mmCIF file of C-alpha atoms in Angstrom:
data_model
loop_
_atom_site.group_PDB
_atom_site.id
_atom_site.type_symbol
_atom_site.label_atom_id
_atom_site.label_comp_id
_atom_site.label_asym_id
_atom_site.label_seq_id
_atom_site.Cartn_x
_atom_site.Cartn_y
_atom_site.Cartn_z
ATOM 1 C CA MET V 1 0.000 0.000 0.000
ATOM 2 C CA THR V 2 1.095 3.560 -0.635
ATOM 3 C CA GLU V 3 1.234 5.994 2.250
ATOM 4 C CA LYS V 4 -1.874 7.699 0.843
ATOM 5 C CA GLU V 5 -3.752 4.384 0.724
ATOM 6 C CA LYS V 6 -2.725 3.721 4.337
ATOM 7 C CA MET V 7 -3.889 7.222 5.322
ATOM 8 C CA LEU V 8 -7.336 6.752 3.761
ATOM 9 C CA ALA V 9 -7.649 3.258 5.275
ATOM 10 C CA GLY V 10 -7.076 4.594 8.807
ATOM 11 C CA GLU V 11 -3.702 2.873 9.117
ATOM 12 C CA ILE V 12 -0.482 4.412 10.389
ATOM 13 C CA TYR V 13 1.294 6.272 7.588
ATOM 14 C CA SER V 14 4.219 8.630 7.071
ATOM 15 C CA ALA V 15 3.037 12.242 7.083
ATOM 16 C CA VAL V 16 6.248 13.277 5.326
ATOM 17 C CA ASP V 17 5.761 10.991 2.335
ATOM 18 C CA PRO V 18 6.838 12.927 -0.811
ATOM 19 C CA GLN V 19 3.582 12.163 -2.683
ATOM 20 C CA LEU V 20 1.470 13.424 0.238
ATOM 21 C CA LEU V 21 3.601 16.552 0.650
ATOM 22 C CA GLU V 22 3.280 17.289 -3.071
ATOM 23 C CA GLU V 23 -0.522 16.988 -2.873
ATOM 24 C CA LEU V 24 -0.679 19.154 0.255
ATOM 25 C CA ASN V 25 1.354 21.904 -1.385
ATOM 26 C CA ALA V 26 -0.744 21.809 -4.568
ATOM 27 C CA VAL V 27 -3.928 22.228 -2.510
ATOM 28 C CA LYS V 28 -2.367 25.054 -0.493
ATOM 29 C CA ASP V 29 -1.780 26.908 -3.771
ATOM 30 C CA ILE V 30 -5.459 26.456 -4.719
ATOM 31 C CA ILE V 31 -6.608 27.521 -1.246
ATOM 32 C CA HIS V 32 -4.393 30.596 -1.427
ATOM 33 C CA GLU V 33 -5.984 31.561 -4.745
ATOM 34 C CA TYR V 34 -9.485 30.864 -3.395
ATOM 35 C CA ASN V 35 -8.883 33.039 -0.346
ATOM 36 C CA GLN V 36 -7.765 35.939 -2.566
ATOM 37 C CA LEU V 37 -10.977 36.006 -4.651
ATOM 38 C CA ARG V 38 -13.102 39.133 -4.431
ATOM 39 C CA PRO V 39 -16.482 38.613 -2.739
ATOM 40 C CA SER V 40 -18.182 39.558 -6.020
ATOM 41 C CA GLU V 41 -16.509 36.645 -7.857
ATOM 42 C CA THR V 42 -19.264 34.234 -6.835
ATOM 43 C CA GLU V 43 -19.196 32.095 -9.985
ATOM 44 C CA LYS V 44 -15.429 31.591 -9.828
ATOM 45 C CA ARG V 45 -15.667 30.792 -6.105
ATOM 46 C CA LEU V 46 -18.290 28.114 -6.775
ATOM 47 C CA LEU V 47 -16.240 26.583 -9.611
ATOM 48 C CA MET V 48 -13.139 26.468 -7.431
ATOM 49 C CA LEU V 49 -15.036 24.824 -4.563
ATOM 50 C CA LYS V 50 -16.587 22.243 -6.868
ATOM 51 C CA SER V 51 -13.167 21.335 -8.260
ATOM 52 C CA LEU V 52 -11.468 21.364 -4.838
ATOM 53 C CA LEU V 53 -13.984 19.385 -2.767
ATOM 54 C CA GLY V 54 -14.644 15.680 -3.231
ATOM 55 C CA SER V 55 -18.327 16.312 -3.892
ATOM 56 C CA THR V 56 -20.990 18.960 -3.446
ATOM 57 C CA GLY V 57 -24.715 18.323 -3.349
ATOM 58 C CA ASP V 58 -25.658 21.277 -5.544
ATOM 59 C CA ASP V 59 -24.577 24.704 -6.740
ATOM 60 C CA ARG V 60 -25.523 26.362 -3.465
ATOM 61 C CA VAL V 61 -22.393 25.392 -1.564
ATOM 62 C CA PHE V 62 -20.831 28.489 -0.011
ATOM 63 C CA ILE V 63 -17.692 28.796 2.088
ATOM 64 C CA ASN V 64 -16.671 32.275 3.236
ATOM 65 C CA GLN V 65 -13.020 33.131 2.945
ATOM 66 C CA PRO V 66 -10.660 32.401 4.470
ATOM 67 C CA PHE V 67 -11.064 28.632 4.182
ATOM 68 C CA TYR V 68 -8.351 26.084 4.905
ATOM 69 C CA CYS V 69 -8.070 22.364 4.236
ATOM 70 C CA ASP V 70 -5.352 19.799 3.633
ATOM 71 C CA TYR V 71 -6.513 17.736 0.644
ATOM 72 C CA GLY V 72 -9.988 19.030 -0.234
ATOM 73 C CA LYS V 73 -10.952 15.920 -2.204
ATOM 74 C CA HIS V 74 -11.684 14.096 1.052
ATOM 75 C CA ILE V 75 -14.410 16.630 1.958
ATOM 76 C CA ARG V 76 -17.935 15.829 0.786
ATOM 77 C CA VAL V 77 -20.751 18.288 1.470
ATOM 78 C CA GLY V 78 -24.473 18.017 0.780
ATOM 79 C CA LYS V 79 -27.033 20.390 -0.642
ATOM 80 C CA ARG V 80 -27.238 23.995 0.557
ATOM 81 C CA PHE V 81 -24.011 23.792 2.601
ATOM 82 C CA PHE V 82 -22.790 27.021 4.221
ATOM 83 C CA ALA V 83 -19.622 27.656 6.211
ATOM 84 C CA ASN V 84 -18.579 30.991 7.668
ATOM 85 C CA PHE V 85 -15.122 32.582 7.985
ATOM 86 C CA ASN V 86 -12.066 30.557 9.055
ATOM 87 C CA PHE V 87 -13.491 27.096 8.359
ATOM 88 C CA THR V 88 -10.558 24.685 8.794
ATOM 89 C CA VAL V 89 -10.702 21.005 7.803
ATOM 90 C CA LEU V 90 -7.759 18.652 8.246
ATOM 91 C CA ASP V 91 -9.093 16.024 5.859
ATOM 92 C CA GLU V 92 -6.529 13.247 6.024
ATOM 93 C CA ALA V 93 -9.594 10.972 6.331
ATOM 94 C CA PHE V 94 -12.987 11.577 4.752
ATOM 95 C CA VAL V 95 -15.175 14.352 6.135
ATOM 96 C CA THR V 96 -18.788 13.849 5.082
ATOM 97 C CA ILE V 97 -21.351 16.582 5.778
ATOM 98 C CA GLY V 98 -25.062 16.218 4.927
ATOM 99 C CA ASP V 99 -27.666 18.525 3.424
ATOM 100 C CA ASP V 100 -28.706 21.863 4.953
ATOM 101 C CA CYS V 101 -25.725 22.183 7.278
ATOM 102 C CA PHE V 102 -24.579 25.525 8.618
ATOM 103 C CA VAL V 103 -21.114 26.058 10.088
ATOM 104 C CA GLY V 104 -20.308 29.120 12.190
ATOM 105 C CA PRO V 105 -17.062 31.092 12.098
ATOM 106 C CA ASN V 106 -13.779 29.636 13.353
ATOM 107 C CA VAL V 107 -14.933 26.002 13.216
ATOM 108 C CA SER V 108 -12.274 23.286 12.916
ATOM 109 C CA ILE V 109 -12.718 19.645 11.917
ATOM 110 C CA TYR V 110 -9.745 17.364 12.510
ATOM 111 C CA THR V 111 -9.238 13.819 11.213
ATOM 112 C CA ALA V 112 -5.470 13.510 11.800
ATOM 113 C CA CYS V 113 -4.330 11.657 14.935
ATOM 114 C CA HIS V 114 -0.915 11.756 16.580
ATOM 115 C CA SER V 115 0.663 9.599 19.258
ATOM 116 C CA THR V 116 0.803 10.945 22.787
ATOM 117 C CA ASP V 117 4.257 9.360 23.057
ATOM 118 C CA PRO V 118 6.740 12.083 22.003
ATOM 119 C CA THR V 119 9.247 9.611 20.540
ATOM 120 C CA GLU V 120 6.569 8.057 18.313
ATOM 121 C CA ARG V 121 5.115 11.462 17.442
ATOM 122 C CA ASN V 122 8.518 12.738 16.338
ATOM 123 C CA THR V 123 8.732 9.981 13.686
ATOM 124 C CA ARG V 124 5.991 11.928 11.808
ATOM 125 C CA ARG V 125 3.889 8.779 11.610
ATOM 126 C CA GLU V 126 0.196 9.349 12.205
ATOM 127 C CA TRP V 127 -3.227 7.960 11.367
ATOM 128 C CA ALA V 128 -6.585 9.477 10.504
ATOM 129 C CA LEU V 129 -10.216 8.802 11.442
ATOM 130 C CA PRO V 130 -13.221 10.025 9.424
ATOM 131 C CA VAL V 131 -15.762 12.600 10.618
ATOM 132 C CA THR V 132 -19.417 12.322 9.612
ATOM 133 C CA ILE V 133 -22.036 15.033 10.099
ATOM 134 C CA GLY V 134 -25.696 14.370 9.272
ATOM 135 C CA ASN V 135 -28.399 16.486 7.670
ATOM 136 C CA SER V 136 -29.798 19.729 9.089
ATOM 137 C CA VAL V 137 -26.936 20.330 11.503
ATOM 138 C CA TRP V 138 -25.928 23.721 12.881
ATOM 139 C CA ILE V 139 -22.416 23.994 14.270
ATOM 140 C CA GLY V 140 -21.888 27.146 16.315
ATOM 141 C CA GLY V 141 -18.845 29.386 16.157
ATOM 142 C CA SER V 142 -15.450 28.238 17.423
ATOM 143 C CA VAL V 143 -16.435 24.565 17.628
ATOM 144 C CA THR V 144 -13.726 21.904 17.338
ATOM 145 C CA ILE V 145 -14.697 18.438 16.071
ATOM 146 C CA LEU V 146 -12.137 15.711 16.774
ATOM 147 C CA PRO V 147 -11.216 12.631 14.699
ATOM 148 C CA GLY V 148 -13.650 9.730 14.441
ATOM 149 C CA VAL V 149 -16.737 11.676 15.542
ATOM 150 C CA THR V 150 -20.202 11.163 14.057
ATOM 151 C CA ILE V 151 -22.858 13.840 14.551
ATOM 152 C CA GLY V 152 -26.412 12.740 13.737
ATOM 153 C CA ASP V 153 -29.220 14.535 11.893
ATOM 154 C CA ASN V 154 -31.033 17.612 13.250
ATOM 155 C CA VAL V 155 -28.312 18.507 15.749
ATOM 156 C CA THR V 156 -27.191 21.865 17.113
ATOM 157 C CA ILE V 157 -23.665 22.074 18.514
ATOM 158 C CA GLY V 158 -23.285 25.111 20.794
ATOM 159 C CA ALA V 159 -20.582 27.701 20.207
ATOM 160 C CA GLY V 160 -17.183 26.938 21.695
ATOM 161 C CA SER V 161 -17.849 23.213 22.095
ATOM 162 C CA VAL V 162 -15.186 20.538 21.690
ATOM 163 C CA VAL V 163 -16.826 17.456 20.198
ATOM 164 C CA THR V 164 -14.861 14.415 21.373
ATOM 165 C CA LYS V 165 -17.560 11.714 21.036
ATOM 166 C CA ASP V 166 -20.538 10.907 18.817
ATOM 167 C CA ILE V 167 -23.629 13.100 19.184
ATOM 168 C CA PRO V 168 -27.009 11.412 18.497
ATOM 169 C CA SER V 169 -29.631 12.752 16.099
ATOM 170 C CA ASN V 170 -32.279 15.211 17.271
ATOM 171 C CA SER V 171 -30.294 16.831 20.040
ATOM 172 C CA VAL V 172 -28.634 20.001 21.247
ATOM 173 C CA ALA V 173 -25.121 19.495 22.582
ATOM 174 C CA VAL V 174 -22.694 21.951 24.181
ATOM 175 C CA GLY V 175 -19.538 22.157 26.233
ATOM 176 C CA ASN V 176 -16.027 20.874 26.580
ATOM 177 C CA PRO V 177 -16.292 17.995 26.245
ATOM 178 C CA CYS V 178 -19.490 18.410 24.236
ATOM 179 C CA ARG V 179 -22.510 16.607 25.702
ATOM 180 C CA VAL V 180 -26.208 16.427 24.947
ATOM 181 C CA VAL V 181 -28.234 18.915 27.006
ATOM 182 C CA LYS V 182 -31.539 18.634 25.170
ATOM 183 C CA GLU V 183 -33.327 16.025 23.066
ATOM 184 C CA LEU V 184 -35.607 17.234 20.265
ATOM 185 C CA LYS V 185 -38.750 15.757 18.806
ATOM 186 C CA GLU V 186 -37.911 13.843 15.621
ATOM 187 C CA THR V 187 -40.386 15.834 13.534
ATOM 188 C CA LEU V 188 -38.589 18.572 11.649
ATOM 189 C CA GLY V 189 -39.964 21.994 12.389
ATOM 190 C CA ALA V 190 -41.446 20.945 15.719
ATOM 191 C CA LYS V 191 -41.462 23.788 18.246
ATOM 192 C CA GLU V 192 -39.373 23.072 21.303
#
C-alpha cells in the first residue's frame, strides 16, 4: 500500500511521504488563490469549490473566505451547505457533511491523529479517522470536532464546544467535552 492508501484506510502512515507533501502543497496553492478572490466573484468561487472538494450536493455550496483544508478531495458536502469565515478542515480521512448544514465562524474539523508518546510522534507517523455530520446540523462558532466523531441529523452544537464523542440525532449538545443537554422531537420543524 502507498502511504496515501494507508492514510485513507485509517492505518499508520508517514506524514512526510513525498507524494502526500506534493498533494498538500498543490492544494495550499489552490486555497491561497481561493482566499484571494473578491467577494463579487461568486461564480469563480463556486467553480473552485466544486473542483477542490470531493463532492458537493448542488450549486448552493458556499464557504466564506478564508477557508483552509489539507486535501480538499476528502471533503464531501451536501445540498445547501454554508460555512462561515475561518473554516478549517484537516481532511486526512474523509469528512462527510449532509444537506442543509450551517457552520459558524472559526470552526475546525480534525481527522489527523498523533501519538501521545513524544518519541513516536517525532517519527511523523500518524493515522486518521473520518468525521461524519448528518443532515440539518448547525455547528456554532469556534467549535472543534475531533477525529472519528459522528454527529447525527437535526443537531445543534453550541458555540465553543469541543466534540470528542458521537452526538445522536435530534439533540442540542454543548460544552467541553461536548454533551447532549436537550433532546428534540424527531419531527422537523417541531417547536421546542
